[in-house]
PDB file of C-alpha atoms in Angstrom:
ATOM      1  CA  UNK A1467      32.097  29.322 -78.158  1.00  0.00           C
ATOM      2  CA  UNK A1468      33.908  27.899 -75.141  1.00  0.00           C
ATOM      3  CA  UNK A1469      36.947  30.039 -76.003  1.00  0.00           C
ATOM      4  CA  UNK A1470      34.861  33.010 -74.805  1.00  0.00           C
ATOM      5  CA  UNK A1471      34.022  31.535 -71.390  1.00  0.00           C
ATOM      6  CA  UNK A1472      36.932  29.176 -70.602  1.00  0.00           C
ATOM      7  CA  UNK A1473      39.836  31.425 -69.602  1.00  0.00           C
ATOM      8  CA  UNK A1474      42.290  28.741 -68.496  1.00  0.00           C
ATOM      9  CA  UNK A1475      41.979  25.306 -70.117  1.00  0.00           C
ATOM     10  CA  UNK A1476      44.136  23.494 -67.549  1.00  0.00           C
ATOM     11  CA  UNK A1477      42.099  25.001 -64.695  1.00  0.00           C
ATOM     12  CA  UNK A1478      38.830  24.153 -66.517  1.00  0.00           C
ATOM     13  CA  UNK A1479      39.722  20.437 -66.556  1.00  0.00           C
ATOM     14  CA  UNK A1480      41.423  20.160 -63.174  1.00  0.00           C
ATOM     15  CA  UNK A1481      38.591  21.962 -61.368  1.00  0.00           C
ATOM     16  CA  UNK A1482      36.048  19.562 -62.909  1.00  0.00           C
ATOM     17  CA  UNK A1483      38.095  16.529 -61.850  1.00  0.00           C
ATOM     18  CA  UNK A1484      38.256  17.881 -58.306  1.00  0.00           C
ATOM     19  CA  UNK A1485      34.496  18.554 -58.284  1.00  0.00           C
ATOM     20  CA  UNK A1486      33.608  14.967 -59.277  1.00  0.00           C
ATOM     21  CA  UNK A1487      36.018  13.480 -56.733  1.00  0.00           C
ATOM     22  CA  UNK A1488      33.776  14.939 -54.009  1.00  0.00           C
ATOM     23  CA  UNK A1489      30.474  13.720 -55.519  1.00  0.00           C
ATOM     24  CA  UNK A1490      28.877  10.636 -53.873  1.00  0.00           C
ATOM     25  CA  UNK A1491      29.169   7.463 -55.981  1.00  0.00           C
ATOM     26  CA  UNK A1492      25.373   7.036 -56.144  1.00  0.00           C
ATOM     27  CA  UNK A1493      22.665   7.481 -58.782  1.00  0.00           C
ATOM     28  CA  UNK A1494      21.631  10.702 -57.004  1.00  0.00           C
ATOM     29  CA  UNK A1495      25.226  11.890 -57.115  1.00  0.00           C
ATOM     30  CA  UNK A1496      25.484  11.145 -60.825  1.00  0.00           C
ATOM     31  CA  UNK A1497      22.284  13.122 -61.463  1.00  0.00           C
ATOM     32  CA  UNK A1498      23.058  16.109 -59.242  1.00  0.00           C
ATOM     33  CA  UNK A1499      20.310  15.306 -56.750  1.00  0.00           C
ATOM     34  CA  UNK A1500      17.756  14.462 -59.460  1.00  0.00           C
ATOM     35  CA  UNK A1501      17.919  10.689 -58.992  1.00  0.00           C
ATOM     36  CA  UNK A1502      14.145  10.491 -59.366  1.00  0.00           C
ATOM     37  CA  UNK A1503      14.379  11.327 -63.086  1.00  0.00           C
ATOM     38  CA  UNK A1504      16.580   8.310 -63.846  1.00  0.00           C
ATOM     39  CA  UNK A1505      13.768   6.014 -65.021  1.00  0.00           C
ATOM     40  CA  UNK A1506      12.191   8.701 -67.228  1.00  0.00           C
ATOM     41  CA  UNK A1507      15.614   9.329 -68.751  1.00  0.00           C
ATOM     42  CA  UNK A1508      16.413   5.644 -69.364  1.00  0.00           C
ATOM     43  CA  UNK A1509      12.984   4.828 -70.831  1.00  0.00           C
ATOM     44  CA  UNK A1510      13.213   7.711 -73.320  1.00  0.00           C
ATOM     45  CA  UNK A1511      16.772   6.757 -74.258  1.00  0.00           C
ATOM     46  CA  UNK A1512      15.724   3.145 -74.854  1.00  0.00           C
ATOM     47  CA  UNK A1513      12.927   4.194 -77.229  1.00  0.00           C
ATOM     48  CA  UNK A1514      15.277   6.539 -79.063  1.00  0.00           C
ATOM     49  CA  UNK A1515      17.983   3.903 -79.423  1.00  0.00           C
ATOM     50  CA  UNK A1516      15.733   1.010 -80.409  1.00  0.00           C
ATOM     51  CA  UNK A1517      14.672   2.701 -83.647  1.00  0.00           C
ATOM     52  CA  UNK A1518      18.257   2.106 -84.879  1.00  0.00           C
ATOM     53  CA  UNK A1519      18.404  -1.488 -83.607  1.00  0.00           C
ATOM     54  CA  UNK A1520      15.297  -2.684 -85.476  1.00  0.00           C
ATOM     55  CA  UNK A1521      15.531  -5.009 -88.476  1.00  0.00           C
ATOM     56  CA  UNK A1522      16.615  -3.546 -91.795  1.00  0.00           C
ATOM     57  CA  UNK A1523      19.607  -3.314 -94.127  1.00  0.00           C
ATOM     58  CA  UNK A1524      21.184  -0.412 -92.193  1.00  0.00           C
ATOM     59  CA  UNK A1525      20.390  -1.773 -88.741  1.00  0.00           C
ATOM     60  CA  UNK A1526      22.852  -0.840 -86.009  1.00  0.00           C
ATOM     61  CA  UNK A1527      24.455  -3.909 -84.439  1.00  0.00           C
ATOM     62  CA  UNK A1528      24.203  -4.982 -80.793  1.00  0.00           C
ATOM     63  CA  UNK A1529      27.642  -6.465 -80.226  1.00  0.00           C
ATOM     64  CA  UNK A1530      29.436  -3.729 -78.314  1.00  0.00           C
ATOM     65  CA  UNK A1531      28.697  -0.294 -76.838  1.00  0.00           C
ATOM     66  CA  UNK A1532      30.818   2.384 -75.181  1.00  0.00           C
ATOM     67  CA  UNK A1533      29.491   4.479 -72.275  1.00  0.00           C
ATOM     68  CA  UNK A1534      31.325   7.836 -72.113  1.00  0.00           C
ATOM     69  CA  UNK A1535      31.322   9.759 -68.845  1.00  0.00           C
ATOM     70  CA  UNK A1536      29.908   6.549 -67.421  1.00  0.00           C
ATOM     71  CA  UNK A1537      30.153   7.371 -63.721  1.00  0.00           C
ATOM     72  CA  UNK A1538      29.058   4.370 -61.643  1.00  0.00           C
ATOM     73  CA  UNK A1539      27.371   2.799 -64.662  1.00  0.00           C
ATOM     74  CA  UNK A1540      23.765   3.978 -64.404  1.00  0.00           C
ATOM     75  CA  UNK A1541      23.373   3.983 -68.210  1.00  0.00           C
ATOM     76  CA  UNK A1542      25.506   0.869 -68.679  1.00  0.00           C
ATOM     77  CA  UNK A1543      23.331  -1.061 -66.203  1.00  0.00           C
ATOM     78  CA  UNK A1544      19.877   0.010 -67.304  1.00  0.00           C
ATOM     79  CA  UNK A1545      20.232   0.922 -70.984  1.00  0.00           C
ATOM     80  CA  UNK A1546      23.292  -0.642 -72.604  1.00  0.00           C
ATOM     81  CA  UNK A1547      23.810  -4.043 -70.941  1.00  0.00           C
ATOM     82  CA  UNK A1548      20.194  -5.121 -71.650  1.00  0.00           C
ATOM     83  CA  UNK A1549      20.695  -4.350 -75.371  1.00  0.00           C
ATOM     84  CA  UNK A1550      24.372  -5.133 -76.114  1.00  0.00           C
ATOM     85  CA  UNK A1551      26.533  -8.219 -75.672  1.00  0.00           C
ATOM     86  CA  UNK A1552      29.422  -6.269 -74.150  1.00  0.00           C
ATOM     87  CA  UNK A1553      29.980  -2.712 -72.919  1.00  0.00           C
ATOM     88  CA  UNK A1554      33.082  -0.618 -72.223  1.00  0.00           C
ATOM     89  CA  UNK A1555      32.998   2.276 -69.747  1.00  0.00           C
ATOM     90  CA  UNK A1556      35.133   5.408 -69.608  1.00  0.00           C
ATOM     91  CA  UNK A1557      35.148   8.007 -66.826  1.00  0.00           C
ATOM     92  CA  UNK A1558      37.680  10.421 -65.356  1.00  0.00           C
ATOM     93  CA  UNK A1559      36.855   9.484 -61.719  1.00  0.00           C
ATOM     94  CA  UNK A1560      38.447   6.242 -60.562  1.00  0.00           C
ATOM     95  CA  UNK A1561      36.190   5.913 -57.497  1.00  0.00           C
ATOM     96  CA  UNK A1562      33.101   5.818 -59.742  1.00  0.00           C
ATOM     97  CA  UNK A1563      34.510   2.995 -61.862  1.00  0.00           C
ATOM     98  CA  UNK A1564      35.440   1.075 -58.697  1.00  0.00           C
ATOM     99  CA  UNK A1565      31.885   1.502 -57.383  1.00  0.00           C
ATOM    100  CA  UNK A1566      30.497   0.382 -60.773  1.00  0.00           C
ATOM    101  CA  UNK A1567      31.913  -3.103 -60.288  1.00  0.00           C
ATOM    102  CA  UNK A1568      29.551  -3.703 -57.364  1.00  0.00           C
ATOM    103  CA  UNK A1569      26.689  -1.511 -58.635  1.00  0.00           C
ATOM    104  CA  UNK A1570      26.413  -3.422 -61.920  1.00  0.00           C
ATOM    105  CA  UNK A1571      26.041  -6.803 -60.191  1.00  0.00           C
ATOM    106  CA  UNK A1572      26.200 -10.075 -62.119  1.00  0.00           C
ATOM    107  CA  UNK A1573      25.592  -8.436 -65.500  1.00  0.00           C
ATOM    108  CA  UNK A1574      28.735  -6.403 -64.945  1.00  0.00           C
ATOM    109  CA  UNK A1575      30.727  -9.418 -66.078  1.00  0.00           C
ATOM    110  CA  UNK A1576      29.888  -8.292 -69.615  1.00  0.00           C
ATOM    111  CA  UNK A1577      31.715  -4.996 -69.100  1.00  0.00           C
ATOM    112  CA  UNK A1578      35.010  -5.662 -70.854  1.00  0.00           C
ATOM    113  CA  UNK A1579      36.971  -2.521 -70.018  1.00  0.00           C
ATOM    114  CA  UNK A1580      36.887   0.207 -67.404  1.00  0.00           C
ATOM    115  CA  UNK A1581      38.917   3.108 -68.818  1.00  0.00           C
ATOM    116  CA  UNK A1582      39.860   5.824 -66.297  1.00  0.00           C
ATOM    117  CA  UNK A1583      40.491   8.814 -68.541  1.00  0.00           C
ATOM    118  CA  UNK A1584      39.162  12.248 -69.474  1.00  0.00           C
ATOM    119  CA  UNK A1585      37.438  12.222 -72.861  1.00  0.00           C
ATOM    120  CA  UNK A1586      39.818  14.906 -74.146  1.00  0.00           C
ATOM    121  CA  UNK A1587      42.566  12.268 -73.867  1.00  0.00           C
ATOM    122  CA  UNK A1588      40.551   9.162 -74.780  1.00  0.00           C
ATOM    123  CA  UNK A1589      40.545   7.386 -78.140  1.00  0.00           C
ATOM    124  CA  UNK A1590      37.946   4.662 -78.766  1.00  0.00           C
ATOM    125  CA  UNK A1591      39.439   1.583 -80.390  1.00  0.00           C
ATOM    126  CA  UNK A1592      38.911   1.978 -84.173  1.00  0.00           C
ATOM    127  CA  UNK A1593      36.077   0.055 -85.858  1.00  0.00           C
ATOM    128  CA  UNK A1594      34.926  -1.448 -82.549  1.00  0.00           C
ATOM    129  CA  UNK A1595      31.598  -0.032 -81.358  1.00  0.00           C
ATOM    130  CA  UNK A1596      28.026  -0.289 -82.598  1.00  0.00           C
ATOM    131  CA  UNK A1597      26.951   2.545 -80.298  1.00  0.00           C
ATOM    132  CA  UNK A1598      29.027   5.196 -78.521  1.00  0.00           C
ATOM    133  CA  UNK A1599      26.796   6.815 -75.889  1.00  0.00           C
ATOM    134  CA  UNK A1600      27.874  10.234 -74.556  1.00  0.00           C
ATOM    135  CA  UNK A1601      25.524  11.600 -71.881  1.00  0.00           C
ATOM    136  CA  UNK A1602      25.803  14.646 -69.621  1.00  0.00           C
ATOM    137  CA  UNK A1603      29.529  15.023 -70.198  1.00  0.00           C
ATOM    138  CA  UNK A1604      30.139  17.131 -73.339  1.00  0.00           C
ATOM    139  CA  UNK A1605      30.046  20.252 -71.147  1.00  0.00           C
ATOM    140  CA  UNK A1606      33.354  19.139 -69.645  1.00  0.00           C
ATOM    141  CA  UNK A1607      35.126  19.463 -73.014  1.00  0.00           C
ATOM    142  CA  UNK A1608      36.176  22.628 -74.846  1.00  0.00           C
ATOM    143  CA  UNK A1609      34.782  23.039 -78.377  1.00  0.00           C
ATOM    144  CA  UNK A1610      38.060  21.949 -79.963  1.00  0.00           C
ATOM    145  CA  UNK A1611      38.426  18.916 -77.719  1.00  0.00           C
ATOM    146  CA  UNK A1612      34.789  17.933 -78.266  1.00  0.00           C
ATOM    147  CA  UNK A1613      35.144  18.134 -82.061  1.00  0.00           C
ATOM    148  CA  UNK A1614      38.370  16.103 -81.924  1.00  0.00           C
ATOM    149  CA  UNK A1615      36.813  13.525 -79.600  1.00  0.00           C
ATOM    150  CA  UNK A1616      33.816  13.121 -81.918  1.00  0.00           C
ATOM    151  CA  UNK A1617      36.191  12.556 -84.842  1.00  0.00           C
ATOM    152  CA  UNK A1618      37.845   9.754 -82.858  1.00  0.00           C
ATOM    153  CA  UNK A1619      34.388   8.355 -82.031  1.00  0.00           C
ATOM    154  CA  UNK A1620      33.525   8.326 -85.738  1.00  0.00           C
ATOM    155  CA  UNK A1621      36.645   6.210 -86.356  1.00  0.00           C
ATOM    156  CA  UNK A1622      35.581   3.928 -83.477  1.00  0.00           C
ATOM    157  CA  UNK A1623      32.271   2.924 -85.098  1.00  0.00           C
ATOM    158  CA  UNK A1624      31.560  -0.437 -86.679  1.00  0.00           C
ATOM    159  CA  UNK A1625      29.525  -0.512 -89.940  1.00  0.00           C
ATOM    160  CA  UNK A1626      26.101   1.141 -89.334  1.00  0.00           C
ATOM    161  CA  UNK A1627      27.271   2.223 -85.895  1.00  0.00           C
ATOM    162  CA  UNK A1628      26.068   5.472 -84.314  1.00  0.00           C
ATOM    163  CA  UNK A1629      27.317   8.088 -81.886  1.00  0.00           C
ATOM    164  CA  UNK A1630      24.657   9.397 -79.473  1.00  0.00           C
ATOM    165  CA  UNK A1631      24.926  12.623 -77.473  1.00  0.00           C
ATOM    166  CA  UNK A1632      22.339  13.335 -74.783  1.00  0.00           C
ATOM    167  CA  UNK A1633      22.862  16.557 -72.882  1.00  0.00           C
ATOM    168  CA  UNK A1634      21.593  19.863 -71.536  1.00  0.00           C
ATOM    169  CA  UNK A1635      21.056  22.642 -74.076  1.00  0.00           C
ATOM    170  CA  UNK A1636      21.207  26.360 -73.273  1.00  0.00           C
ATOM    171  CA  UNK A1637      18.597  28.736 -74.669  1.00  0.00           C
ATOM    172  CA  UNK A1638      21.274  30.855 -76.339  1.00  0.00           C
ATOM    173  CA  UNK A1639      25.056  30.856 -76.605  1.00  0.00           C
ATOM    174  CA  UNK A1640      27.421  29.136 -74.166  1.00  0.00           C
ATOM    175  CA  UNK A1641      26.926  29.346 -70.399  1.00  0.00           C
ATOM    176  CA  UNK A1642      29.691  28.598 -67.895  1.00  0.00           C
ATOM    177  CA  UNK A1643      28.956  26.733 -64.647  1.00  0.00           C
ATOM    178  CA  UNK A1644      31.716  27.576 -62.183  1.00  0.00           C
ATOM    179  CA  UNK A1645      30.513  25.036 -59.628  1.00  0.00           C
ATOM    180  CA  UNK A1646      31.338  21.873 -61.619  1.00  0.00           C
ATOM    181  CA  UNK A1647      33.514  23.662 -64.220  1.00  0.00           C
ATOM    182  CA  UNK A1648      31.391  22.848 -67.244  1.00  0.00           C
ATOM    183  CA  UNK A1649      29.703  24.675 -70.099  1.00  0.00           C
ATOM    184  CA  UNK A1650      26.201  24.406 -71.512  1.00  0.00           C
ATOM    185  CA  UNK A1651      25.874  25.127 -75.239  1.00  0.00           C
ATOM    186  CA  UNK A1652      22.826  25.994 -77.294  1.00  0.00           C
ATOM    187  CA  UNK A1653      21.544  23.707 -80.061  1.00  0.00           C
ATOM    188  CA  UNK A1654      23.185  25.634 -82.898  1.00  0.00           C
ATOM    189  CA  UNK A1655      26.625  25.482 -81.289  1.00  0.00           C
ATOM    190  CA  UNK A1656      26.314  21.716 -80.692  1.00  0.00           C
ATOM    191  CA  UNK A1657      25.131  21.093 -84.268  1.00  0.00           C
ATOM    192  CA  UNK A1658      28.080  23.101 -85.621  1.00  0.00           C
ATOM    193  CA  UNK A1659      30.559  21.029 -83.583  1.00  0.00           C
ATOM    194  CA  UNK A1660      28.920  17.806 -84.820  1.00  0.00           C
ATOM    195  CA  UNK A1661      29.292  18.971 -88.429  1.00  0.00           C
ATOM    196  CA  UNK A1662      32.860  20.062 -87.788  1.00  0.00           C
ATOM    197  CA  UNK A1663      33.644  16.517 -86.622  1.00  0.00           C
ATOM    198  CA  UNK A1664      32.445  15.194 -89.987  1.00  0.00           C
ATOM    199  CA  UNK A1665      29.363  13.526 -88.534  1.00  0.00           C
ATOM    200  CA  UNK A1666      25.856  13.645 -90.018  1.00  0.00           C
ATOM    201  CA  UNK A1667      22.779  14.000 -87.809  1.00  0.00           C
ATOM    202  CA  UNK A1668      20.359  11.089 -88.184  1.00  0.00           C
ATOM    203  CA  UNK A1669      17.871  12.056 -85.470  1.00  0.00           C
ATOM    204  CA  UNK A1670      17.331  14.747 -82.851  1.00  0.00           C
ATOM    205  CA  UNK A1671      14.804  14.648 -80.021  1.00  0.00           C
ATOM    206  CA  UNK A1672      13.900  16.762 -77.012  1.00  0.00           C
ATOM    207  CA  UNK A1673      13.490  14.883 -73.729  1.00  0.00           C
ATOM    208  CA  UNK A1674       9.972  15.125 -72.299  1.00  0.00           C
ATOM    209  CA  UNK A1675       8.693  14.956 -68.717  1.00  0.00           C
ATOM    210  CA  UNK A1676      11.769  16.382 -67.014  1.00  0.00           C
ATOM    211  CA  UNK A1677      11.393  18.999 -64.223  1.00  0.00           C
ATOM    212  CA  UNK A1678      10.672  22.515 -65.538  1.00  0.00           C
ATOM    213  CA  UNK A1679      13.551  24.097 -63.619  1.00  0.00           C
ATOM    214  CA  UNK A1680      16.349  22.209 -65.379  1.00  0.00           C
ATOM    215  CA  UNK A1681      17.826  22.842 -68.811  1.00  0.00           C
ATOM    216  CA  UNK A1682      16.113  21.373 -71.847  1.00  0.00           C
ATOM    217  CA  UNK A1683      17.751  18.035 -72.704  1.00  0.00           C
ATOM    218  CA  UNK A1684      18.236  16.857 -76.282  1.00  0.00           C
ATOM    219  CA  UNK A1685      19.393  13.550 -77.770  1.00  0.00           C
ATOM    220  CA  UNK A1686      21.269  13.396 -81.083  1.00  0.00           C
ATOM    221  CA  UNK A1687      22.175  10.334 -83.139  1.00  0.00           C
ATOM    222  CA  UNK A1688      24.872  10.666 -85.792  1.00  0.00           C
ATOM    223  CA  UNK A1689      27.362   8.785 -87.898  1.00  0.00           C
TER     224      UNK A1689
END
């Protein structure tokens, strides 16, 4: 539980904001120096997502997606814009969203909104999104704030919409990273928070072909 490792909530959030302000607005910066894994990550995410976008009565729509913790728009550019008509981006670091406008190029015209906000304070517009994609950012929320944010995401989904979390998973318990002021939770803790938010897991997958020295990464789809 984050309550056991986060001593001061205000400090937890403000220290993270300060950390990201000093990170270069590049793909390498977004991936902590692991820019070379970006294509592996995107290709796996595309395969995972496309199973929900295929034909069928419960098919997830492709009208609008939300990229949470979007940074400069790496996921928006390579995963979401090729699959969805429009995308919204939300990130706590204004410089990243400014950089995104040039990084995304011509296709960036289909980004409707750039929201500069921490996810603990952000509410997706109700009944608006086919997919809400949350990658490598849940560690910057306390358990309570993550559960509350996921509840707001659930309200933000269109019919047959899904919420996707893709993130690092600890082997056991909750581990604090003092450098970027984030936590890494184990699978059981994440699943409990998902259930607490009233969401049901539809699929869960471990990322393959990532470097051995980094945390295991899992992707969850839920609604």
